[in-house]
Amino acid sequence: RATVPNGKIDGCLTHQQVVEYLRSVARIYTKITRLDEVGKSFEDNPLLTLCVGASCVEEPNRPTAESFLNAMHHSRECLSMMALIYTIDDILTGIENHEPWASHLVAARKLTFWPIINPDGYLWNEQNHPSGFGMQRKNRRTGECRYSSQLGVDLNRNYPICFDRKDDGASSNPCQEDYKGMHAFSEPETQAVKAVVERSNFTTSLNLHSYGRDVLLPFSCQSMGYPKEDDNNFFERYGKELASANHFKVGRPYESRIGLYTVNGDAADWMFNQHGIFAVSPEVGGGDFWLTSANVQDAVHLSTENVPMVLHTAWAAGPHLRLVKANMTLEEDGSLQVSFTVENAGLWHSFGS
C-alpha cells in the first residue's frame, strides 16, 4: 500500500514527495482514486488533484455528494498540505482494514484533494531554504521588484470578489506579499481552481491555510457583511463543529474574536458567493509557518490532528445522519421500548425514509 514518507523539509513533504505519493496512491487504488493534472503553474509545474471515491472511476447509479479539499494557496503553509495527505492516508488505511466508515465514505462521496495549489512558491522555498523557513507566500510570476523573494501574486487575493475595492484587504503593489494581481483570475493557478469548481458540483470546500488555529467563515471581505440568516446560521454551527476537536476559534478574520484583518479576493468568499459552496478557510498549525524543532513527529501530530476536520467537511457535503440520543423504557409487561433521535447534519436530504 501507499505510505506517507517522512517529510524532508522541516517535517513536511517536499513537492516531489507529494507528487510521488499521489501517483503511488492512484496506481495502487485504481477502483477508488484518479489522479488528474488540472493545469500548469506559471513556471509550468503540473497542478495535480487526487479524486477519492468510487464515483471518480465509475458513474454512480445515484447522485454523489462532492467536496473540495485544498491547501497551499500560500506556499509557506506546508502544514495545510500535510493535513490533506494524512487524511488521504487515513481513508486508505480504513479501506485496507475493512472499516465500515471508510467503505461508506468512498461509496457515498466524491472528494477532490488538491494538496499544493501553489507549487512554484513551494519549490522556491525548498530550493532556497532546504531545511525549512522559506517565507515565499506568493506564486512566482515575474515582475520588477528589488528582491526575488518579493515576486509573485498572492493567489488568495486573486478571486473576483471585492477585488477592485480599496487596498486594506489586498495590495495593488506588485512587491507586497498580498499583491492581488493585475486582474481577477490573472494567474494560471487560480484559473485552474475556477475550472475545477465550475465542472464539479461541490457543496463543501475546505481551503486550508496555516498557522493561526482558526476556522474562518465567509465573508472574509468585511464590506460584504454576512451571508443571509439561514446560511449564516449553518456556517456558525458548522464552523464550531469543525473547530471542536482542536479548540480553534471561529469567525470572520476581521472580527475581534479572531483579530486578523479584512481580505479581498478570497477563494472561500468567491466559492460561496458565486457557486453556493459552503467553503471555509481553517488556519491550522502550531504557532508559526515552520516548526522550530524540525521534528518529523511534530509535523505528523500537527497534521493528523486536523484529519477529523477534513473528514467532517467530506461528510457534510451530503446527507450526514448521526445519533443525537437514545431512550430505553422498560414497560410493565416486561417489554423494552427503544426510541432514537437522529439528525441530518449534512447539506443534502437523506435518501429513503
Short mmCIF file of C-alpha atoms in Angstrom, two decimals:
data_model
loop_
_atom_site.label_atom_id
_atom_site.label_comp_id
_atom_site.label_asym_id
_atom_site.label_seq_id
_atom_site.Cartn_x
_atom_site.Cartn_y
_atom_site.Cartn_z
CA ARG A 1 0.00 0.00 0.00
CA ALA A 2 1.00 3.64 -0.37
CA THR A 3 2.58 5.04 2.79
CA VAL A 4 3.33 8.62 3.76
CA PRO A 5 7.12 9.10 3.91
CA ASN A 6 8.93 11.21 6.47
CA GLY A 7 8.97 14.82 5.36
CA LYS A 8 12.34 16.14 4.23
CA ILE A 9 11.70 19.86 4.69
CA ASP A 10 11.18 20.72 8.35
CA GLY A 11 8.98 17.66 8.76
CA CYS A 12 6.86 18.47 5.70
CA LEU A 13 6.90 16.52 2.46
CA THR A 14 8.79 18.09 -0.40
CA HIS A 15 6.99 18.83 -3.64
CA GLN A 16 8.47 15.72 -5.22
CA GLN A 17 7.44 13.57 -2.26
CA VAL A 18 3.86 14.80 -2.61
CA VAL A 19 3.82 14.05 -6.34
CA GLU A 20 5.26 10.57 -5.81
CA TYR A 21 2.78 9.81 -3.02
CA LEU A 22 -0.23 10.89 -5.11
CA ARG A 23 0.99 8.84 -8.06
CA SER A 24 1.50 5.76 -5.90
CA VAL A 25 -2.00 6.09 -4.44
CA ALA A 26 -3.56 6.36 -7.90
CA ARG A 27 -1.51 3.40 -9.15
CA ILE A 28 -2.48 1.11 -6.25
CA TYR A 29 -6.10 2.10 -5.59
CA THR A 30 -7.37 2.08 -9.14
CA LYS A 31 -11.02 1.40 -8.20
CA ILE A 32 -11.46 4.40 -5.90
CA THR A 33 -8.91 7.06 -6.94
CA ARG A 34 -7.95 9.06 -10.00
CA LEU A 35 -5.01 11.44 -10.42
CA ASP A 36 -5.68 14.45 -12.65
CA GLU A 37 -3.43 17.16 -14.00
CA VAL A 38 -5.79 20.13 -14.00
CA GLY A 39 -3.36 22.68 -15.41
CA LYS A 40 0.14 24.09 -15.29
CA SER A 41 1.54 26.69 -12.91
CA PHE A 42 3.20 29.93 -14.02
CA GLU A 43 6.54 28.10 -14.11
CA ASP A 44 4.98 25.11 -15.91
CA ASN A 45 4.80 22.73 -12.96
CA PRO A 46 1.85 20.31 -13.04
CA LEU A 47 -1.19 21.15 -10.91
CA LEU A 48 -2.31 17.79 -9.53
CA THR A 49 -5.57 16.77 -7.88
CA LEU A 50 -6.49 13.36 -6.48
CA CYS A 51 -10.11 12.27 -6.74
CA VAL A 52 -11.09 9.80 -4.00
CA GLY A 53 -14.35 7.87 -4.21
CA ALA A 54 -15.88 5.09 -6.26
CA SER A 55 -17.61 7.66 -8.49
CA CYS A 56 -14.21 9.03 -9.52
CA VAL A 57 -13.78 5.88 -11.58
CA GLU A 58 -17.28 4.62 -12.36
CA GLU A 59 -20.50 6.52 -12.91
CA PRO A 60 -22.69 6.05 -9.79
CA ASN A 61 -26.31 4.94 -10.03
CA ARG A 62 -27.41 7.94 -7.99
CA PRO A 63 -26.06 11.47 -7.35
CA THR A 64 -22.88 11.58 -5.29
CA ALA A 65 -22.11 14.46 -2.93
CA GLU A 66 -18.83 16.23 -3.74
CA SER A 67 -16.34 18.08 -1.55
CA PHE A 68 -13.27 20.16 -2.47
CA LEU A 69 -10.32 19.81 -0.08
CA ASN A 70 -7.41 22.07 -0.97
CA ALA A 71 -4.28 23.61 0.51
CA MET A 72 -1.29 25.85 -0.11
CA HIS A 73 -2.66 28.85 -1.92
CA HIS A 74 0.26 30.24 0.13
CA SER A 75 3.49 28.34 -0.37
CA ARG A 76 4.97 28.74 3.11
CA GLU A 77 2.00 26.95 4.72
CA CYS A 78 3.08 23.33 4.32
CA LEU A 79 1.18 22.03 7.35
CA SER A 80 -2.05 22.72 5.46
CA MET A 81 -0.90 20.33 2.73
CA MET A 82 0.17 17.72 5.28
CA ALA A 83 -3.34 17.67 6.79
CA LEU A 84 -4.71 16.57 3.41
CA ILE A 85 -2.00 13.97 2.86
CA TYR A 86 -2.73 12.35 6.22
CA THR A 87 -6.48 12.45 5.53
CA ILE A 88 -5.93 10.51 2.31
CA ASP A 89 -3.78 8.08 4.28
CA ASP A 90 -6.47 7.72 6.96
CA ILE A 91 -9.13 6.87 4.38
CA LEU A 92 -6.89 4.32 2.66
CA THR A 93 -5.93 2.75 5.99
CA GLY A 94 -9.63 2.39 6.73
CA ILE A 95 -10.18 0.72 3.37
CA GLU A 96 -7.27 -1.68 3.96
CA ASN A 97 -8.68 -2.57 7.40
CA HIS A 98 -12.23 -3.01 6.04
CA GLU A 99 -13.58 -0.32 8.34
CA PRO A 100 -17.26 0.42 7.56
CA TRP A 101 -16.91 4.21 7.79
CA ALA A 102 -14.20 4.26 5.10
CA SER A 103 -16.12 1.96 2.78
CA HIS A 104 -19.24 4.09 3.16
CA LEU A 105 -17.28 7.32 2.59
CA VAL A 106 -15.77 6.23 -0.73
CA ALA A 107 -19.16 4.86 -1.83
CA ALA A 108 -21.15 7.96 -0.89
CA ARG A 109 -18.74 10.84 -1.59
CA LYS A 110 -16.57 12.18 -4.38
CA LEU A 111 -13.64 14.02 -2.82
CA THR A 112 -11.24 16.24 -4.75
CA PHE A 113 -7.94 16.68 -2.91
CA TRP A 114 -5.58 19.40 -4.12
CA PRO A 115 -2.64 19.46 -1.70
CA ILE A 116 -0.46 22.11 -3.42
CA ILE A 117 -2.22 24.86 -5.37
CA ASN A 118 0.99 26.91 -5.44
CA PRO A 119 3.86 24.55 -6.44
CA ASP A 120 6.16 27.29 -7.78
CA GLY A 121 6.35 29.15 -4.49
CA TYR A 122 6.85 25.92 -2.58
CA LEU A 123 9.66 24.81 -4.89
CA TRP A 124 11.30 28.23 -4.48
CA ASN A 125 11.19 27.80 -0.71
CA GLU A 126 12.66 24.30 -1.00
CA GLN A 127 15.49 25.38 -3.26
CA ASN A 128 16.41 28.49 -1.30
CA HIS A 129 15.66 27.16 2.21
CA PRO A 130 16.05 23.36 2.04
CA SER A 131 15.80 22.99 5.83
CA GLY A 132 12.59 24.99 6.03
CA PHE A 133 11.74 28.57 6.99
CA GLY A 134 11.35 29.79 3.42
CA MET A 135 8.88 32.67 3.53
CA GLN A 136 7.76 32.85 -0.09
CA ARG A 137 3.96 33.21 0.07
CA LYS A 138 3.00 34.16 -3.48
CA ASN A 139 3.41 32.33 -6.76
CA ARG A 140 6.43 33.16 -8.91
CA ARG A 141 5.02 35.50 -11.55
CA THR A 142 7.84 37.68 -12.79
CA GLY A 143 7.95 41.43 -12.26
CA GLU A 144 10.16 44.30 -11.22
CA CYS A 145 10.91 44.01 -7.51
CA ARG A 146 14.17 44.66 -5.70
CA TYR A 147 14.41 41.12 -4.36
CA SER A 148 13.47 37.82 -5.99
CA SER A 149 11.57 36.84 -2.85
CA GLN A 150 9.15 39.74 -3.46
CA LEU A 151 7.95 38.49 -6.84
CA GLY A 152 4.59 36.90 -7.50
CA VAL A 153 0.85 37.21 -6.93
CA ASP A 154 -0.98 36.27 -3.74
CA LEU A 155 -3.28 33.58 -5.10
CA ASN A 156 -5.77 34.04 -2.27
CA ARG A 157 -6.30 37.66 -3.28
CA ASN A 158 -6.85 36.85 -6.95
CA TYR A 159 -10.54 35.86 -6.98
CA PRO A 160 -13.33 38.12 -8.31
CA ILE A 161 -14.89 39.22 -5.04
CA CYS A 162 -14.06 42.60 -3.51
CA PHE A 163 -11.19 42.62 -5.98
CA ASP A 164 -11.46 46.28 -7.00
CA ARG A 165 -12.03 47.64 -3.51
CA LYS A 166 -9.52 49.66 -1.53
CA ASP A 167 -6.14 48.22 -0.61
CA ASP A 168 -6.76 47.39 3.05
CA GLY A 169 -7.73 43.80 2.14
CA ALA A 170 -5.14 43.24 -0.61
CA SER A 171 -2.34 45.24 -2.19
CA SER A 172 -2.02 46.69 -5.69
CA ASN A 173 1.77 46.94 -5.19
CA PRO A 174 3.39 44.01 -7.06
CA CYS A 175 6.16 43.74 -4.49
CA GLN A 176 3.92 43.41 -1.43
CA GLU A 177 3.22 39.90 -0.13
CA ASP A 178 -0.55 40.31 -0.52
CA TYR A 179 -0.38 41.64 -4.11
CA LYS A 180 -3.68 40.77 -5.78
CA GLY A 181 -2.51 40.65 -9.41
CA MET A 182 -3.39 42.71 -12.46
CA HIS A 183 -6.95 41.38 -12.55
CA ALA A 184 -9.04 38.61 -11.03
CA PHE A 185 -8.05 35.15 -12.27
CA SER A 186 -4.88 36.58 -13.77
CA GLU A 187 -2.91 33.53 -12.62
CA PRO A 188 -2.87 30.04 -14.15
CA GLU A 189 -3.24 28.51 -10.69
CA THR A 190 -6.47 30.37 -9.87
CA GLN A 191 -7.73 29.78 -13.41
CA ALA A 192 -7.28 26.07 -12.75
CA VAL A 193 -9.21 26.35 -9.46
CA LYS A 194 -12.01 28.11 -11.36
CA ALA A 195 -12.13 25.34 -13.97
CA VAL A 196 -12.21 22.58 -11.33
CA VAL A 197 -15.00 24.30 -9.42
CA GLU A 198 -17.10 25.02 -12.50
CA ARG A 199 -17.05 21.46 -13.81
CA SER A 200 -17.83 19.95 -10.40
CA ASN A 201 -20.79 20.01 -8.04
CA PHE A 202 -19.10 20.75 -4.74
CA THR A 203 -21.34 21.53 -1.78
CA THR A 204 -18.49 21.97 0.73
CA SER A 205 -14.92 23.17 0.44
CA LEU A 206 -12.08 23.31 2.95
CA ASN A 207 -9.46 25.86 1.86
CA LEU A 208 -6.64 25.12 4.29
CA HIS A 209 -4.08 27.66 5.45
CA SER A 210 -1.73 27.99 8.41
CA TYR A 211 -0.95 28.84 11.15
CA GLY A 212 -3.48 30.68 13.33
CA ARG A 213 -5.67 27.80 14.64
CA ASP A 214 -8.87 29.43 13.45
CA VAL A 215 -11.82 28.47 11.26
CA LEU A 216 -12.54 31.49 9.07
CA LEU A 217 -16.06 31.87 7.69
CA PRO A 218 -17.38 33.92 4.76
CA PHE A 219 -17.30 36.69 4.22
CA SER A 220 -13.65 37.50 4.88
CA CYS A 221 -14.20 40.74 2.95
CA GLN A 222 -15.72 42.95 5.64
CA SER A 223 -17.68 45.15 3.26
CA MET A 224 -19.66 42.08 2.09
CA GLY A 225 -21.20 41.75 5.55
CA TYR A 226 -22.68 38.39 6.49
CA PRO A 227 -24.46 35.69 4.47
CA LYS A 228 -28.24 35.61 4.72
CA GLU A 229 -29.57 34.36 8.05
CA ASP A 230 -30.14 30.66 7.25
CA ASP A 231 -26.75 30.33 5.58
CA ASN A 232 -25.01 32.25 8.34
CA ASN A 233 -26.62 30.03 10.99
CA PHE A 234 -25.33 26.96 9.17
CA PHE A 235 -21.84 28.45 8.85
CA GLU A 236 -21.69 29.26 12.57
CA ARG A 237 -22.82 25.78 13.61
CA TYR A 238 -20.67 24.05 11.00
CA GLY A 239 -17.62 26.13 11.91
CA LYS A 240 -17.96 25.22 15.58
CA GLU A 241 -18.22 21.54 14.67
CA LEU A 242 -15.07 21.76 12.55
CA ALA A 243 -13.23 23.57 15.33
CA SER A 244 -14.37 21.45 18.25
CA ALA A 245 -11.69 18.75 18.22
CA ASN A 246 -8.79 21.22 18.27
CA HIS A 247 -10.48 24.14 20.07
CA PHE A 248 -9.94 26.53 17.17
CA LYS A 249 -11.54 29.96 17.19
CA VAL A 250 -14.40 30.53 14.74
CA GLY A 251 -15.37 33.73 12.95
CA ARG A 252 -14.50 36.23 10.26
CA PRO A 253 -10.85 37.28 10.13
CA TYR A 254 -11.58 40.95 10.89
CA GLU A 255 -13.77 40.20 13.93
CA SER A 256 -12.36 40.78 17.41
CA ARG A 257 -12.77 37.10 18.26
CA ILE A 258 -10.19 36.32 15.55
CA GLY A 259 -8.11 39.50 15.48
CA LEU A 260 -6.79 39.43 11.93
CA TYR A 261 -7.91 41.66 9.03
CA THR A 262 -10.33 42.00 6.17
CA VAL A 263 -9.43 40.08 2.99
CA ASN A 264 -10.23 40.99 -0.62
CA GLY A 265 -10.28 38.39 -3.40
CA ASP A 266 -10.58 35.37 -1.09
CA ALA A 267 -11.21 31.90 -2.56
CA ALA A 268 -13.83 30.81 0.01
CA ASP A 269 -15.76 34.07 -0.38
CA TRP A 270 -15.84 33.58 -4.16
CA MET A 271 -16.86 29.92 -3.91
CA PHE A 272 -19.78 30.70 -1.62
CA ASN A 273 -20.90 33.93 -3.29
CA GLN A 274 -20.63 32.70 -6.88
CA HIS A 275 -21.35 28.98 -6.57
CA GLY A 276 -23.16 28.48 -3.26
CA ILE A 277 -20.41 26.21 -1.95
CA PHE A 278 -20.16 26.17 1.83
CA ALA A 279 -16.47 27.00 1.88
CA VAL A 280 -14.41 27.83 4.95
CA SER A 281 -10.73 28.59 5.50
CA PRO A 282 -9.18 26.93 8.55
CA GLU A 283 -5.80 28.13 9.76
CA VAL A 284 -4.02 25.03 11.05
CA GLY A 285 -0.61 24.66 12.63
CA GLY A 286 1.21 25.36 15.83
CA GLY A 287 2.31 28.95 16.20
CA ASP A 288 4.45 29.57 13.10
CA PHE A 289 4.62 28.69 9.42
CA TRP A 290 7.52 26.33 10.06
CA LEU A 291 8.40 24.12 13.02
CA THR A 292 11.16 25.47 15.24
CA SER A 293 12.13 21.93 16.30
CA ALA A 294 12.32 20.48 12.77
CA ASN A 295 10.92 17.31 14.31
CA VAL A 296 9.11 14.99 11.93
CA GLN A 297 6.82 13.79 14.70
CA ASP A 298 5.75 17.36 15.45
CA ALA A 299 4.73 17.76 11.82
CA VAL A 300 2.84 14.45 11.95
CA HIS A 301 0.96 15.50 15.10
CA LEU A 302 0.06 18.95 13.80
CA SER A 303 -1.16 17.34 10.57
CA THR A 304 -3.09 14.35 11.88
CA GLU A 305 -4.94 16.42 14.48
CA ASN A 306 -6.79 18.04 11.57
CA VAL A 307 -7.90 14.82 9.89
CA PRO A 308 -11.28 14.80 11.73
CA MET A 309 -11.97 18.34 10.47
CA VAL A 310 -11.25 17.34 6.87
CA LEU A 311 -13.40 14.23 7.16
CA HIS A 312 -16.24 16.23 8.72
CA THR A 313 -16.17 18.52 5.68
CA ALA A 314 -16.47 15.48 3.43
CA TRP A 315 -19.41 14.04 5.37
CA ALA A 316 -21.20 17.42 5.50
CA ALA A 317 -21.25 17.59 1.69
CA GLY A 318 -24.18 15.17 1.53
CA PRO A 319 -26.63 13.50 3.90
CA HIS A 320 -24.88 13.03 7.25
CA LEU A 321 -27.07 11.20 9.74
CA ARG A 322 -25.95 10.94 13.34
CA LEU A 323 -27.46 9.74 16.57
CA VAL A 324 -28.44 12.53 18.95
CA LYS A 325 -29.94 10.47 21.75
CA ALA A 326 -31.48 7.10 22.55
CA ASN A 327 -34.19 6.34 25.12
CA MET A 328 -34.99 2.93 26.59
CA THR A 329 -38.12 2.27 28.66
CA LEU A 330 -38.97 -0.98 30.42
CA GLU A 331 -42.73 -1.49 30.18
CA GLU A 332 -44.90 -3.18 32.83
CA ASP A 333 -45.31 -6.24 30.64
CA GLY A 334 -41.55 -6.68 30.54
CA SER A 335 -41.05 -5.41 27.02
CA LEU A 336 -38.34 -2.89 26.23
CA GLN A 337 -39.28 0.18 24.22
CA VAL A 338 -36.39 1.86 22.43
CA SER A 339 -36.55 5.20 20.61
CA PHE A 340 -33.86 7.14 18.80
CA THR A 341 -33.42 10.75 17.76
CA VAL A 342 -31.36 11.16 14.61
CA GLU A 343 -30.37 14.40 12.90
CA ASN A 344 -29.08 15.11 9.43
CA ALA A 345 -26.04 17.37 9.85
CA GLY A 346 -25.26 17.41 6.12
CA LEU A 347 -26.28 19.61 3.22
CA TRP A 348 -28.35 17.00 1.34
CA HIS A 349 -31.59 15.33 2.32
CA SER A 350 -31.19 11.69 3.28
CA PHE A 351 -32.22 9.05 0.77
CA GLY A 352 -35.18 6.87 1.60
CA SER A 353 -37.34 7.20 4.69
#
